Amino acid sequence: QQQVKQSPQSLIVQKGGISIINCAYENTAFDYFPWYQQFPGKGPALLIAIRPDVSEKKEGRFTISFNKSAKQFSLHIMDSQPGDSATYFCAARIRGGADGLTFGKGTHLIIQP
Amino acid sequence: DAGVIQSPRHEVTEMGQEVTLRCKPISGHNSLFWYRQTMMRGLELLIYFNNNVPIDDSGMPEDRFSAKMPNASFSTLKIQPSEPRDSAVYFCASIRGGADTQYFGPGTRLTVL
């Protein structure tokens, strides 16, 4: 059972545009929702994260929007740049701290110059 | 800080051989995670340790897989005997107690012929 569903699988955006990646979850015990960025040949690195007590979190050009009732959250990348081209994973962790992350399948993002 | 260190970075072996992957977590981190990444299944949690104790190994695919953490600065993931379907990138991640962010290593790309 896939507990975190991510879409789209791939996305092409023009430089300066907005990139939007969506995730949906099923388990209401999840209480921490990070987004990871992965470049080829590298390990995933935390980009931004949110907890369900807020509906939005912004860090620079990156924003997470969170809809608790719909059990959905999304990543928005404003003014997308070629350096943002990477694979993005949403993830979720069960309440209680030091548990492993459940990841979405990933979105391969390409920003065209 | 050196970050999470994994070795080897690449491993090519033949079916039936034993494979040992190694991980050194970030100093001071007390939880360690092993993940596997494939195109078909994405990033999957295999096992994690808290204070060197295995907490949840439900993600370990078969008895051919085993993991140990003999001390706070070293963990191994062993596959014996290896099979071609074990080919994947294996990541180790660590986290400090009470924190949210998991830090990933660069991964070991395993190819079983």
Short mmCIF file of C-alpha atoms in Angstrom, two decimals:
data_model
loop_
_atom_site.label_atom_id
_atom_site.label_comp_id
_atom_site.label_asym_id
_atom_site.label_seq_id
_atom_site.Cartn_x
_atom_site.Cartn_y
_atom_site.Cartn_z
CA GLN A 1 0.00 0.00 0.00
CA GLN A 2 1.48 3.29 -1.09
CA GLN A 3 0.91 5.66 1.78
CA VAL A 4 2.19 8.80 0.05
CA LYS A 5 1.16 9.43 -3.55
CA GLN A 6 3.12 12.00 -5.55
CA SER A 7 2.38 13.62 -8.89
CA PRO A 8 3.43 14.32 -11.53
CA GLN A 9 6.22 11.83 -12.22
CA SER A 10 7.98 14.36 -14.42
CA LEU A 11 7.60 18.08 -15.02
CA ILE A 12 9.11 20.53 -17.46
CA VAL A 13 8.91 24.24 -16.62
CA GLN A 14 10.32 27.28 -18.34
CA LYS A 15 12.88 29.38 -16.50
CA GLY A 16 11.10 31.92 -14.35
CA GLY A 17 7.91 29.88 -14.15
CA ILE A 18 6.25 28.22 -11.16
CA SER A 19 6.84 24.52 -10.53
CA ILE A 20 4.12 22.70 -8.59
CA ILE A 21 4.38 19.17 -7.21
CA ASN A 22 1.54 17.52 -5.34
CA CYS A 23 1.34 14.81 -2.70
CA ALA A 24 -1.48 13.04 -0.93
CA TYR A 25 -1.32 10.84 2.13
CA GLU A 26 -3.63 8.37 3.80
CA ASN A 27 -2.31 7.81 7.30
CA THR A 28 -3.62 10.42 9.74
CA ALA A 29 -0.85 9.49 12.16
CA PHE A 30 1.63 11.37 9.97
CA ASP A 31 2.67 14.61 11.64
CA TYR A 32 5.76 15.77 9.79
CA PHE A 33 5.97 16.37 6.05
CA PRO A 34 9.36 17.14 4.50
CA TRP A 35 10.37 17.68 0.90
CA TYR A 36 13.73 16.35 -0.22
CA GLN A 37 15.75 17.38 -3.27
CA GLN A 38 18.07 14.93 -4.99
CA PHE A 39 20.65 15.63 -7.68
CA PRO A 40 22.07 12.81 -9.82
CA GLY A 41 24.63 10.73 -7.95
CA LYS A 42 23.83 12.38 -4.62
CA GLY A 43 21.76 11.51 -1.60
CA PRO A 44 18.46 13.28 -0.91
CA ALA A 45 18.79 16.56 1.01
CA LEU A 46 16.09 18.30 3.02
CA LEU A 47 14.61 21.27 1.19
CA ILE A 48 11.73 22.39 3.38
CA ALA A 49 9.32 20.77 5.83
CA ILE A 50 5.97 21.47 7.48
CA ARG A 51 3.83 20.23 10.34
CA PRO A 52 0.03 19.93 10.00
CA ASP A 53 -0.70 22.75 12.44
CA VAL A 54 0.09 25.35 9.75
CA SER A 55 -1.32 25.68 6.25
CA GLU A 56 1.69 27.20 4.56
CA LYS A 57 5.44 27.57 5.01
CA LYS A 58 7.71 29.66 2.85
CA GLU A 59 11.49 29.64 2.59
CA GLY A 60 12.85 31.82 -0.16
CA ARG A 61 11.44 30.65 -3.49
CA PHE A 62 10.08 27.42 -1.98
CA THR A 63 6.62 27.16 -0.41
CA ILE A 64 4.73 24.21 1.05
CA SER A 65 0.94 24.42 1.05
CA PHE A 66 -0.80 22.00 3.40
CA ASN A 67 -4.47 20.97 3.43
CA LYS A 68 -5.10 18.79 6.47
CA SER A 69 -8.76 18.04 5.73
CA ALA A 70 -7.93 16.87 2.21
CA LYS A 71 -4.75 15.12 3.37
CA GLN A 72 -2.78 16.84 0.64
CA PHE A 73 0.31 19.00 0.47
CA SER A 74 2.23 20.58 -2.33
CA LEU A 75 5.56 22.19 -3.14
CA HIS A 76 5.68 25.40 -5.12
CA ILE A 77 8.94 26.65 -6.59
CA MET A 78 8.64 30.28 -7.64
CA ASP A 79 10.87 31.83 -10.33
CA SER A 80 12.18 28.35 -11.21
CA GLN A 81 15.83 28.27 -12.26
CA PRO A 82 17.86 25.71 -14.24
CA GLY A 83 19.74 24.90 -11.02
CA ASP A 84 16.44 23.68 -9.57
CA SER A 85 16.46 20.78 -12.05
CA ALA A 86 16.49 17.71 -9.83
CA THR A 87 14.26 14.97 -8.46
CA TYR A 88 11.93 16.04 -5.65
CA PHE A 89 10.45 13.69 -3.08
CA CYS A 90 7.69 14.37 -0.65
CA ALA A 91 7.72 12.33 2.53
CA ALA A 92 5.85 11.81 5.76
CA ARG A 93 6.69 10.56 9.23
CA ILE A 94 4.48 9.11 11.89
CA ARG A 95 3.93 11.08 15.05
CA GLY A 96 6.54 10.30 17.66
CA GLY A 97 9.84 11.41 16.26
CA ALA A 98 12.63 9.04 15.39
CA ASP A 99 10.79 6.89 12.86
CA GLY A 100 11.71 6.36 9.26
CA LEU A 101 10.28 8.42 6.44
CA THR A 102 7.67 7.19 3.96
CA PHE A 103 8.50 8.69 0.59
CA GLY A 104 6.50 9.48 -2.52
CA LYS A 105 7.79 8.07 -5.80
CA GLY A 106 9.49 11.33 -6.80
CA THR A 107 9.10 14.01 -9.46
CA HIS A 108 11.81 14.60 -12.04
CA LEU A 109 11.83 18.36 -12.61
CA ILE A 110 13.51 19.98 -15.58
CA ILE A 111 13.76 23.75 -15.84
CA GLN A 112 14.37 24.85 -19.41
CA PRO A 113 16.52 27.96 -19.92
CA ASP B 1 31.20 18.04 9.83
CA ALA B 2 31.93 15.25 7.35
CA GLY B 3 28.31 14.23 6.95
CA VAL B 4 27.12 10.65 6.66
CA ILE B 5 29.83 8.48 5.13
CA GLN B 6 29.06 5.38 3.10
CA SER B 7 31.36 2.84 1.54
CA PRO B 8 31.86 1.58 -1.00
CA ARG B 9 30.30 4.12 -3.37
CA HIS B 10 29.96 1.50 -6.09
CA GLU B 11 29.86 -2.26 -5.82
CA VAL B 12 29.61 -4.76 -8.65
CA THR B 13 29.29 -8.39 -7.70
CA GLU B 14 28.04 -11.66 -9.06
CA MET B 15 24.88 -13.41 -8.05
CA GLY B 16 25.37 -15.53 -4.96
CA GLN B 17 28.16 -13.46 -3.49
CA GLU B 18 27.99 -11.77 -0.09
CA VAL B 19 27.82 -7.98 -0.12
CA THR B 20 28.51 -5.70 2.84
CA LEU B 21 27.63 -2.04 2.78
CA ARG B 22 29.01 0.30 5.43
CA CYS B 23 27.81 3.50 7.04
CA LYS B 24 29.25 6.01 9.48
CA PRO B 25 26.56 8.37 10.82
CA ILE B 26 27.14 11.97 11.77
CA SER B 27 28.80 12.23 15.16
CA GLY B 28 26.23 12.79 17.89
CA HIS B 29 23.31 11.38 15.91
CA ASN B 30 21.62 8.53 17.71
CA SER B 31 19.26 7.17 15.06
CA LEU B 32 20.35 5.51 11.82
CA PHE B 33 18.27 4.44 8.83
CA TRP B 34 18.92 2.25 5.81
CA TYR B 35 16.92 2.98 2.63
CA ARG B 36 16.90 1.40 -0.81
CA GLN B 37 16.17 3.34 -4.00
CA THR B 38 15.03 1.74 -7.24
CA MET B 39 13.23 3.11 -10.28
CA MET B 40 10.25 0.85 -9.72
CA ARG B 41 9.75 1.24 -5.98
CA GLY B 42 11.37 4.60 -5.22
CA LEU B 43 12.89 5.14 -1.77
CA GLU B 44 12.00 2.45 0.73
CA LEU B 45 12.91 2.22 4.40
CA LEU B 46 14.60 -1.08 5.15
CA ILE B 47 15.50 -0.83 8.85
CA TYR B 48 16.31 1.73 11.48
CA PHE B 49 18.21 1.84 14.76
CA ASN B 50 17.81 4.02 17.84
CA ASN B 51 20.84 4.11 20.14
CA ASN B 52 22.31 1.14 18.25
CA VAL B 53 19.21 -1.00 18.81
CA PRO B 54 17.17 -2.18 15.80
CA ILE B 55 13.66 -0.78 16.16
CA ASP B 56 11.83 -1.72 12.98
CA ASP B 57 13.11 -4.14 10.35
CA SER B 58 9.76 -4.73 8.67
CA GLY B 59 11.09 -3.21 5.46
CA MET B 60 13.88 -5.74 5.07
CA PRO B 61 12.80 -7.67 1.99
CA GLU B 62 14.06 -11.14 2.87
CA ASP B 63 16.16 -13.12 5.30
CA ARG B 64 19.05 -12.62 2.91
CA PHE B 65 19.27 -9.07 4.26
CA SER B 66 20.70 -8.32 7.69
CA ALA B 67 21.87 -5.14 9.41
CA LYS B 68 23.95 -4.46 12.47
CA MET B 69 25.03 -1.44 14.46
CA PRO B 70 27.78 -2.56 16.83
CA ASN B 71 28.46 0.99 18.06
CA ALA B 72 27.25 4.55 17.63
CA SER B 73 29.61 5.29 14.76
CA PHE B 74 29.22 2.28 12.49
CA SER B 75 26.54 0.21 10.80
CA THR B 76 26.54 -2.51 8.16
CA LEU B 77 23.93 -3.83 5.77
CA LYS B 78 24.71 -7.32 4.51
CA ILE B 79 23.15 -9.26 1.66
CA GLN B 80 23.91 -12.96 1.52
CA PRO B 81 23.49 -14.40 -1.05
CA SER B 82 22.99 -11.48 -3.41
CA GLU B 83 20.60 -11.62 -6.37
CA PRO B 84 20.24 -9.43 -9.48
CA ARG B 85 16.98 -7.96 -8.13
CA ASP B 86 18.98 -6.51 -5.22
CA SER B 87 20.59 -4.06 -7.65
CA ALA B 88 19.75 -0.59 -6.35
CA VAL B 89 21.20 2.44 -4.60
CA TYR B 90 21.37 1.95 -0.85
CA PHE B 91 21.31 5.03 1.36
CA CYS B 92 22.14 5.45 4.98
CA ALA B 93 20.72 8.39 6.92
CA SER B 94 21.12 9.63 10.47
CA ILE B 95 19.31 12.01 12.80
CA ARG B 96 20.04 13.64 16.13
CA GLY B 97 17.72 12.74 19.01
CA GLY B 98 14.75 15.10 19.17
CA ALA B 99 15.45 16.63 15.79
CA ASP B 100 13.41 16.30 12.60
CA THR B 101 15.95 16.37 9.80
CA GLN B 102 17.39 13.14 8.48
CA TYR B 103 20.76 13.57 6.78
CA PHE B 104 21.48 11.19 3.94
CA GLY B 105 24.79 9.78 2.82
CA PRO B 106 25.86 9.73 -0.83
CA GLY B 107 24.66 6.16 -1.29
CA THR B 108 26.15 2.89 -2.50
CA ARG B 109 25.22 1.84 -6.03
CA LEU B 110 25.02 -1.95 -6.00
CA THR B 111 24.97 -3.98 -9.20
CA VAL B 112 24.48 -7.73 -8.95
CA LEU B 113 25.23 -9.54 -12.20
#
